[in-house]
PDB file of C-alpha atoms in Angstrom:
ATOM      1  CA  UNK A   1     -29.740  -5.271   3.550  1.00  0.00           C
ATOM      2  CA  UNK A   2     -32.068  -4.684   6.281  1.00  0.00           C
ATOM      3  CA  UNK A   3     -30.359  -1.921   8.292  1.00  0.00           C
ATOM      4  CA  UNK A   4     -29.049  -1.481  11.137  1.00  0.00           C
ATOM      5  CA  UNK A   5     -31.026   1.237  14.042  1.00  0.00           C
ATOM      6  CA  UNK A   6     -29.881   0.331  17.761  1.00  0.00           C
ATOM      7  CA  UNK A   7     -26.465   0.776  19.072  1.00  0.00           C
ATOM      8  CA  UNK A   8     -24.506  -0.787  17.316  1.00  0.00           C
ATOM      9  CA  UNK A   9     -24.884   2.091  14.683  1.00  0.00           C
ATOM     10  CA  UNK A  10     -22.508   4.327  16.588  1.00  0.00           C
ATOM     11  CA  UNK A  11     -20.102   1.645  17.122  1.00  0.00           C
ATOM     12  CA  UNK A  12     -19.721   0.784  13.576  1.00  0.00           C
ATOM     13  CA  UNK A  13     -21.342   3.828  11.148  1.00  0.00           C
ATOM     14  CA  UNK A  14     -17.216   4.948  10.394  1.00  0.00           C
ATOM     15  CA  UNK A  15     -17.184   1.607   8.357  1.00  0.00           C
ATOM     16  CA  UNK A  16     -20.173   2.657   5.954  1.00  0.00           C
ATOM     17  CA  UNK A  17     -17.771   5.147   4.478  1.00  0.00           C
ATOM     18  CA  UNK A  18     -14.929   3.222   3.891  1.00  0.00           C
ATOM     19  CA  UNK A  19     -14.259   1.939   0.162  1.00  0.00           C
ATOM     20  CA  UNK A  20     -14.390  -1.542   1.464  1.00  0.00           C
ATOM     21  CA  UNK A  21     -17.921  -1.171   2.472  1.00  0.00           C
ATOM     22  CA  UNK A  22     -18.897   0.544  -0.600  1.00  0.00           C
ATOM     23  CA  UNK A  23     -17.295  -2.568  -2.912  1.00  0.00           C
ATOM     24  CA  UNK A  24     -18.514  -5.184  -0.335  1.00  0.00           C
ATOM     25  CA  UNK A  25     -22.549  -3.558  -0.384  1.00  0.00           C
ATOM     26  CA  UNK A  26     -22.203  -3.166  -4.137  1.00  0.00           C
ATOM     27  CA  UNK A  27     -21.002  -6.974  -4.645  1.00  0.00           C
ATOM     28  CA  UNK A  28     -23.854  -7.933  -2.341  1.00  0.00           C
ATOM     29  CA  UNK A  29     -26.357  -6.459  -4.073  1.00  0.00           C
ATOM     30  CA  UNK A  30     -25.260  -7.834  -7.392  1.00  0.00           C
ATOM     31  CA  UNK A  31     -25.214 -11.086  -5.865  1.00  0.00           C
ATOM     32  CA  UNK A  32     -29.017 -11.157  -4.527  1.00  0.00           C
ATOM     33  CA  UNK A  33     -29.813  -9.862  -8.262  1.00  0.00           C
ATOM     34  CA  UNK A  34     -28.386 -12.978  -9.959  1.00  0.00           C
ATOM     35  CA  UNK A  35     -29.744 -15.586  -8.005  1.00  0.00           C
ATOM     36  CA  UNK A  36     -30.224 -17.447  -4.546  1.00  0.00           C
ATOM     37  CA  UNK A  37     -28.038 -15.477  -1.702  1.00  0.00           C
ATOM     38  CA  UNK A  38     -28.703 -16.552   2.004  1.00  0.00           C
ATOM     39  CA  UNK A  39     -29.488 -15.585   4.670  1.00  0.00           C
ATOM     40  CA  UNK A  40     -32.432 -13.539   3.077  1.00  0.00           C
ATOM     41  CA  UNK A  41     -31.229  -9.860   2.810  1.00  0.00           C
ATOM     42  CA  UNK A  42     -33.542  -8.204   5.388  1.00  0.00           C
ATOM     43  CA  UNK A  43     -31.753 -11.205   7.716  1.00  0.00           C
ATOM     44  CA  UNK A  44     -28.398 -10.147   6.947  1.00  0.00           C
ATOM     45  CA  UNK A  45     -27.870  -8.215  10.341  1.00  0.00           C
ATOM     46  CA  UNK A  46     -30.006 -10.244  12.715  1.00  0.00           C
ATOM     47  CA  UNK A  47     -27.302 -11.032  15.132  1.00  0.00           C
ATOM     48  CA  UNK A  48     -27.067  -7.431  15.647  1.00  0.00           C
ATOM     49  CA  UNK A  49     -31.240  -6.508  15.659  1.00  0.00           C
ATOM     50  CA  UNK A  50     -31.504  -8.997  18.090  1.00  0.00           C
ATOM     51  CA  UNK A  51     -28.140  -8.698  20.650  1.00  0.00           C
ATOM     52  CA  UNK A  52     -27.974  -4.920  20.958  1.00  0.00           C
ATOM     53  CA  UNK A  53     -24.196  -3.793  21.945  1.00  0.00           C
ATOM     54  CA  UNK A  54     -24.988  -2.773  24.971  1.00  0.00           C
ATOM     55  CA  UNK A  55     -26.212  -6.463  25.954  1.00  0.00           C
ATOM     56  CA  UNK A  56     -23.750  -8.483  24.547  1.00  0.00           C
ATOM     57  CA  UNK A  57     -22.436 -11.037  27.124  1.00  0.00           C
ATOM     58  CA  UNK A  58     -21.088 -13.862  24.843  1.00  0.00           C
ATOM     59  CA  UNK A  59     -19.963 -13.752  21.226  1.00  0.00           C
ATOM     60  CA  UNK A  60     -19.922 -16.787  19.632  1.00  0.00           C
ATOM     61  CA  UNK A  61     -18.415 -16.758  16.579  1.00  0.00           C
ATOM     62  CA  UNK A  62     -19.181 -18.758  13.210  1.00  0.00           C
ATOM     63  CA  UNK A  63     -17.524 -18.836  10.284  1.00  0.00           C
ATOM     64  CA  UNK A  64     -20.329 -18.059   7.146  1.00  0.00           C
ATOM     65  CA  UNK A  65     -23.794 -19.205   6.669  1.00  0.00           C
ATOM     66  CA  UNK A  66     -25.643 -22.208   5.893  1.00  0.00           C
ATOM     67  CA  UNK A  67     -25.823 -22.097   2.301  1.00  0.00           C
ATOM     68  CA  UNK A  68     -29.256 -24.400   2.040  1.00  0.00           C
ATOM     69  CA  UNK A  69     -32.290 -23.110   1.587  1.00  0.00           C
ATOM     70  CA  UNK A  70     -34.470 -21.527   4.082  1.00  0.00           C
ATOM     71  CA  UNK A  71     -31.590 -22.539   7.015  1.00  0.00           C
ATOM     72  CA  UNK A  72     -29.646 -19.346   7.316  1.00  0.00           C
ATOM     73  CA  UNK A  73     -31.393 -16.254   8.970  1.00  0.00           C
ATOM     74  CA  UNK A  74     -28.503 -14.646  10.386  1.00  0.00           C
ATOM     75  CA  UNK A  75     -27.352 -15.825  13.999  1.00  0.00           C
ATOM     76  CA  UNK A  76     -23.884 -18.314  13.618  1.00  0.00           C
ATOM     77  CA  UNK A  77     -25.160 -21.934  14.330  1.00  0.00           C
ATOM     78  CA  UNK A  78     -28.371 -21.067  14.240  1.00  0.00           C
ATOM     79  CA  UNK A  79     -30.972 -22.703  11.959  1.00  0.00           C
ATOM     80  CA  UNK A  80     -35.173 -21.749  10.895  1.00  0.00           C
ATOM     81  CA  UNK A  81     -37.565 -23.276  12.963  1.00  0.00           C
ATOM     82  CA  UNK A  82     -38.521 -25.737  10.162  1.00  0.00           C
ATOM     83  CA  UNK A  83     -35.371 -27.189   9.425  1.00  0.00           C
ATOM     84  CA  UNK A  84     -33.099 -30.041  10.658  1.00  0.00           C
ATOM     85  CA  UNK A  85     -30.472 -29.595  13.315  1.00  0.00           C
ATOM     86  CA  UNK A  86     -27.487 -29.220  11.146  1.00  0.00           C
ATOM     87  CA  UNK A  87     -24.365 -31.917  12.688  1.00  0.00           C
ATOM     88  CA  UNK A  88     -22.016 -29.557  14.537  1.00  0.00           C
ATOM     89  CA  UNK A  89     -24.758 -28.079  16.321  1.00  0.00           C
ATOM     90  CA  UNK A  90     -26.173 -31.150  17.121  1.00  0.00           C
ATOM     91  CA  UNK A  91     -22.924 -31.548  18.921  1.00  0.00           C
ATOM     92  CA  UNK A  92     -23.291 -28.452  20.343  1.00  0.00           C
ATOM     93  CA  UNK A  93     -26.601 -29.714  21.934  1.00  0.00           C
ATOM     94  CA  UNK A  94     -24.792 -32.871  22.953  1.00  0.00           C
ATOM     95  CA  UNK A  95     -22.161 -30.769  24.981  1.00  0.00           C
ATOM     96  CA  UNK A  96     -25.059 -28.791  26.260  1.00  0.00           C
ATOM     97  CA  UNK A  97     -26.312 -32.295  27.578  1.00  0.00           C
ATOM     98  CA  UNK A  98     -23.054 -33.226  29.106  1.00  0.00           C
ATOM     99  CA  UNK A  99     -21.712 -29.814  30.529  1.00  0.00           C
ATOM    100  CA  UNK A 100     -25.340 -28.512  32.007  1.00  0.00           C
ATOM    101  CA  UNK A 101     -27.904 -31.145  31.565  1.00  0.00           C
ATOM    102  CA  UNK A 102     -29.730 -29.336  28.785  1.00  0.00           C
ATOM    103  CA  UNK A 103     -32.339 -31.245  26.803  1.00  0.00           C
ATOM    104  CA  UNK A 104     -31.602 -31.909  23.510  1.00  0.00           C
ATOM    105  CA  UNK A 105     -34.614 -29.737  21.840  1.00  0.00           C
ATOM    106  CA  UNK A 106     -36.634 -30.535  18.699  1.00  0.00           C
ATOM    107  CA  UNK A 107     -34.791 -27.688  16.617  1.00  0.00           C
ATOM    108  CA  UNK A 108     -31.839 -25.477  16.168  1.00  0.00           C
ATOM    109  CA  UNK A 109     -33.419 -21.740  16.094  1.00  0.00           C
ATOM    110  CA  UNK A 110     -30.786 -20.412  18.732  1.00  0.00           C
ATOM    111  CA  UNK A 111     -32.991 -16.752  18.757  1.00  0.00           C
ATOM    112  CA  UNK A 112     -33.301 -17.327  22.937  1.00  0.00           C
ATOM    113  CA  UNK A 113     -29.349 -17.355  23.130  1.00  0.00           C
ATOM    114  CA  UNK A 114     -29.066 -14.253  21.159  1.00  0.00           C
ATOM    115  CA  UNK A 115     -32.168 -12.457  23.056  1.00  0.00           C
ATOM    116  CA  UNK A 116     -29.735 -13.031  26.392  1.00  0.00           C
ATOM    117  CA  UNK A 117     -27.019 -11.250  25.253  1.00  0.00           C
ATOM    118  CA  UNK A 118     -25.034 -14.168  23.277  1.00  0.00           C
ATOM    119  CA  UNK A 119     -24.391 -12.772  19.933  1.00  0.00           C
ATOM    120  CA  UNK A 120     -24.146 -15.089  17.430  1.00  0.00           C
ATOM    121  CA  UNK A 121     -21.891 -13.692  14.540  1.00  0.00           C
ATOM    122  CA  UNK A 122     -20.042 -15.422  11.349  1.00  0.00           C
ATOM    123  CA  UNK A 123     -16.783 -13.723  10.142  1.00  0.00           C
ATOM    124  CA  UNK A 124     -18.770 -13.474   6.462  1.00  0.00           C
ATOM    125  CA  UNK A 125     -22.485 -12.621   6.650  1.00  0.00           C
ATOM    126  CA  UNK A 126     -23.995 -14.062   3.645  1.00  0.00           C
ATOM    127  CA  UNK A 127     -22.960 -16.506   1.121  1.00  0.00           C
ATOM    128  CA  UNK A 128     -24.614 -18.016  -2.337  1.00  0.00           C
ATOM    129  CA  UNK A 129     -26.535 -21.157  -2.533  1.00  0.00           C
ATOM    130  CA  UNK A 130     -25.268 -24.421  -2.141  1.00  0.00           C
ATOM    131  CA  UNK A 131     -21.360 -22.514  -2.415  1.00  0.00           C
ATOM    132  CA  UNK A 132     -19.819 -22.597   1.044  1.00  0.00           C
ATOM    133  CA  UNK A 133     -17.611 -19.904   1.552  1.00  0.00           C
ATOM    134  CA  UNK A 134     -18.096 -18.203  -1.748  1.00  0.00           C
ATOM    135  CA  UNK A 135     -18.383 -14.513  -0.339  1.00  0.00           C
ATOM    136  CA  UNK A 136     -14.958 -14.865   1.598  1.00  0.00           C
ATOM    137  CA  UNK A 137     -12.487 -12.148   1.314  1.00  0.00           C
ATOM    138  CA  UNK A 138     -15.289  -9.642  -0.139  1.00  0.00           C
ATOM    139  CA  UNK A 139     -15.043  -7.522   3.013  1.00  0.00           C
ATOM    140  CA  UNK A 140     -17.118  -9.163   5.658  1.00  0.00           C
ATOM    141  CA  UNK A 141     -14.222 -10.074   7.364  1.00  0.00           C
ATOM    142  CA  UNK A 142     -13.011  -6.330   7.635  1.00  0.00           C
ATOM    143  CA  UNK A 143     -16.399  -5.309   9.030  1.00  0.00           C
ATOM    144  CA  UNK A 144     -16.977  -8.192  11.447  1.00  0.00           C
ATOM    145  CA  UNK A 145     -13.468  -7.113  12.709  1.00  0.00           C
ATOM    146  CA  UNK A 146     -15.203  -4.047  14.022  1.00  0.00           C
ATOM    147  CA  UNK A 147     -17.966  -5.548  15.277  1.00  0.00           C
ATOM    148  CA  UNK A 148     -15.229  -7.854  17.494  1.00  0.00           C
ATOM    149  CA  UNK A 149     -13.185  -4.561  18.350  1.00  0.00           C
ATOM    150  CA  UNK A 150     -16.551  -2.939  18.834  1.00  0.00           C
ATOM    151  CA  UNK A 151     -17.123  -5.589  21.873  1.00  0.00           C
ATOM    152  CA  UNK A 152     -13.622  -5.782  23.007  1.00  0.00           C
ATOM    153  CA  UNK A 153     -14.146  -2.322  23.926  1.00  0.00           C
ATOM    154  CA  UNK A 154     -16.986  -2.805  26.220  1.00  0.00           C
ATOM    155  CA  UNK A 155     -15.758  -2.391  30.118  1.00  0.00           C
ATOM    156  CA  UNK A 156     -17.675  -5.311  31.599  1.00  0.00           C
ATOM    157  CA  UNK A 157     -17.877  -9.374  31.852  1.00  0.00           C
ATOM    158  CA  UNK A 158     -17.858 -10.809  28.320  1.00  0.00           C
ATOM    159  CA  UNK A 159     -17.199 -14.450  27.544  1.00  0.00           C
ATOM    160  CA  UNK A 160     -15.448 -15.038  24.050  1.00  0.00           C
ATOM    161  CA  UNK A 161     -16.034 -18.744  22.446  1.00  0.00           C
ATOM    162  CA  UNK A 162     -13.839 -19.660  20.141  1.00  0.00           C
ATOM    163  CA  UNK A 163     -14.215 -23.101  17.914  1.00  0.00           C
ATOM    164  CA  UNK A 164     -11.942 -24.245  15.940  1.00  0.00           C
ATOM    165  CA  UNK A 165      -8.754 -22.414  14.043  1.00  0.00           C
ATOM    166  CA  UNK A 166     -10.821 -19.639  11.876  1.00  0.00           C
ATOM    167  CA  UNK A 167     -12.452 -18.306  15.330  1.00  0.00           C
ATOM    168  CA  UNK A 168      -9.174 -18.892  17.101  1.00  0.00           C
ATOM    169  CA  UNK A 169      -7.442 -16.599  15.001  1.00  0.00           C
ATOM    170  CA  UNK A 170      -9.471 -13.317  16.278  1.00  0.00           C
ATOM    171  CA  UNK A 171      -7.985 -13.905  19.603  1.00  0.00           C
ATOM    172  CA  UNK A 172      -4.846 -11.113  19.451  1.00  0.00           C
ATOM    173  CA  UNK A 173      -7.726  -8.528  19.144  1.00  0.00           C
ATOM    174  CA  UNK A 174      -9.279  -9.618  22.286  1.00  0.00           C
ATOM    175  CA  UNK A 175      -6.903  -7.728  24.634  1.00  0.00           C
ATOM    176  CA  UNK A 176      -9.008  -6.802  27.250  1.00  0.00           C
ATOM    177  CA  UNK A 177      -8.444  -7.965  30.800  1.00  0.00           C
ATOM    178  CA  UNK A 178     -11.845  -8.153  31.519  1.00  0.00           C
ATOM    179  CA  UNK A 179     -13.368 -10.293  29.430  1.00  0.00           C
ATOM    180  CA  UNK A 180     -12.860 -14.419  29.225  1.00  0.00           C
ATOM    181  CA  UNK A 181     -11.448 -16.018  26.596  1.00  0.00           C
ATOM    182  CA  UNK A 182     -12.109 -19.556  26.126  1.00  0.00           C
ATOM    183  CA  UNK A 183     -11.109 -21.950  23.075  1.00  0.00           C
ATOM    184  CA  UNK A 184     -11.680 -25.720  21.541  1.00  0.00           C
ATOM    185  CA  UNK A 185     -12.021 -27.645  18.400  1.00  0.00           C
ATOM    186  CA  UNK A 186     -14.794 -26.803  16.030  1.00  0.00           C
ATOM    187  CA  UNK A 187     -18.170 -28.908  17.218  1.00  0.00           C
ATOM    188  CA  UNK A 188     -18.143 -30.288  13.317  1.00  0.00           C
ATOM    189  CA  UNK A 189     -18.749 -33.848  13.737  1.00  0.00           C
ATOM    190  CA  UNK A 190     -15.120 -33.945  11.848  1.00  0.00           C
ATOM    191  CA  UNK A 191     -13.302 -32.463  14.852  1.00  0.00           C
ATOM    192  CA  UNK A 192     -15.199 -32.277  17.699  1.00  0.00           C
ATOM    193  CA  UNK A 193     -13.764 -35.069  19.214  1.00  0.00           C
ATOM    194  CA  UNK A 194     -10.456 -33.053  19.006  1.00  0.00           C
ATOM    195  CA  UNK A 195     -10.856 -31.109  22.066  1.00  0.00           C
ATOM    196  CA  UNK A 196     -15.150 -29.518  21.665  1.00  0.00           C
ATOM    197  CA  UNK A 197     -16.764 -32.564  23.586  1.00  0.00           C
ATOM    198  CA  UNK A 198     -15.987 -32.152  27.613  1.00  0.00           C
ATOM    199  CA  UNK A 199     -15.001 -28.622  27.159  1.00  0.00           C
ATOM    200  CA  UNK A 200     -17.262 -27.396  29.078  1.00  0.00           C
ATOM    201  CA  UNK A 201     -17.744 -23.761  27.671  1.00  0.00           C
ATOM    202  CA  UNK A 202     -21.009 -22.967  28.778  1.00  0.00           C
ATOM    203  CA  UNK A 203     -20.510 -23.818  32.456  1.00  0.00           C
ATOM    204  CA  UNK A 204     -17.096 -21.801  32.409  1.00  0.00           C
ATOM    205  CA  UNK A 205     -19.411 -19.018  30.839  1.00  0.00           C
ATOM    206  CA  UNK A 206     -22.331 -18.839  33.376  1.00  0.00           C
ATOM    207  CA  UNK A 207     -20.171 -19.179  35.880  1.00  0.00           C
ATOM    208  CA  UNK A 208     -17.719 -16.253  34.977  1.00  0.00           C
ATOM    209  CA  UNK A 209     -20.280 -14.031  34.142  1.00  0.00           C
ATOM    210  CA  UNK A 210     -22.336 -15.172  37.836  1.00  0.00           C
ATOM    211  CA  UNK A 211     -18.655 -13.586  39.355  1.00  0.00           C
ATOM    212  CA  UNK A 212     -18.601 -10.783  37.928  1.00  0.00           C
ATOM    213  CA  UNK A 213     -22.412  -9.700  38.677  1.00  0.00           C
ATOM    214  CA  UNK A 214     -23.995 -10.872  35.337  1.00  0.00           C
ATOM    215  CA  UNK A 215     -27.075 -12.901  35.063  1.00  0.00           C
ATOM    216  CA  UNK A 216     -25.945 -16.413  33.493  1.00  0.00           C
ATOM    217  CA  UNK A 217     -27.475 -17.588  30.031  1.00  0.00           C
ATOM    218  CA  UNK A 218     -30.142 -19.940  30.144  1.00  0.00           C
ATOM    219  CA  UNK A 219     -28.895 -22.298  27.518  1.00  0.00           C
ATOM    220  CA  UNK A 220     -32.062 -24.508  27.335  1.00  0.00           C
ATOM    221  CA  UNK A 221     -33.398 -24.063  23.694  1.00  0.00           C
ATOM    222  CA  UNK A 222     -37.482 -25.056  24.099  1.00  0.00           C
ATOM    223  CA  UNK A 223     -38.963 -27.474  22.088  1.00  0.00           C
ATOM    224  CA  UNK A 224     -41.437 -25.771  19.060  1.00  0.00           C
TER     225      UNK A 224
END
């Protein structure tokens, strides 16, 4: 696991010494050693390289990786340059469309989101080819808890999105009166027309953070 060096080390060092860490970076390892884990392990903490603590205005929040190869590299939703839109965020793009005029781009590398502050971040941060969900309840969950606790913290403007019922269930530990909370059905093309579509999210987000003295994202993902 690449590791992490900005400031999101103070925020979350305590849970390197816990015994859940310990078990959770020992099963990790022995998973990479017997065969195909993704994201690749120097990718593992991307959402946190690139969306320092200190910057985080969103947090959008996934559930685990892609499990095909060469589509994970760390940010929730977020796919390689190389490699096809995957369907919910193909709705998410379609949303984009409705709610901002966005263009629908050519690919689904979200690393401009993440760069403004959105930080993309899955409940489990790796998983083993082609096995969705297969490193649940290892002790992700227990250290993407702090992460969430680590932002609920923060005194200033920050926009929670929450998709669908796995997301949904984080929001008792966002208790502070600051931030914005805002929920809807996942953007998988199995429920997105439960609620995502004409939600309206990213509007509500720009324009709570534009309030309270925070630059807006720009949501427009460029064409490669």
């Amino acid at each position: 696991m690449g590791m992490i060096t900005n400031d999101w080390l103070e925020a979350v060092s305590g849970e390197f010494k816990k015994p859940y860490y310990r078990d959770l970076y020992q099963f990790v390892k022995e998973e990479y050693s017997r065969g195909p884990v993704y994201p690749p392990a120097d990718d593992i903490f991307n959402a946190f390289h690139f969306t320092p603590l200190s910057k985080v205005k969103v947090l959008l929040l996934g559930q685990d990786p892609y499990h095909n190869v060469n589509q994970a590299h760390g940010l929730s939703f977020s796919v390689s340059v190389s490699q096809k839109i995957p369907p919910s965020l193909q709705n998410i793009y379609k949303e984009l469309q409705d709610d901002l005029g966005c263009r629908i781009p050519n690919n689904g590398y979200l690393k401009k989101w993440a760069d403004q502050g959105v930080l993309l971040l899955n409940t489990v941060l790796t998983v083993r080819a082609h096995q969705a969900n297969s490193h649940q309840g290892k002790g992700w969950e227990q250290f993407t808890d702090a992460i969430i606790e680590a932002v609920n913290a923060q005194e200033r403007p920050i926009v929670y999105l929450l998709w669908g019922r796995p997301a949904q269930r984080k929001s008792p530990m966002l208790t502070n009166p600051k931030h914005l909370v805002l929920k809807a059905a996942h953007p998988s093309p199995l429920s997105a027309h439960n609620g995502f579509f004409g939600c309206r999210h990213f509007s509500q987000a720009n324009a709570f953070l534009t309030e309270h003295g925070a630059e807006p994202i720009d949501w427009q993902i460029e064409d490669v």
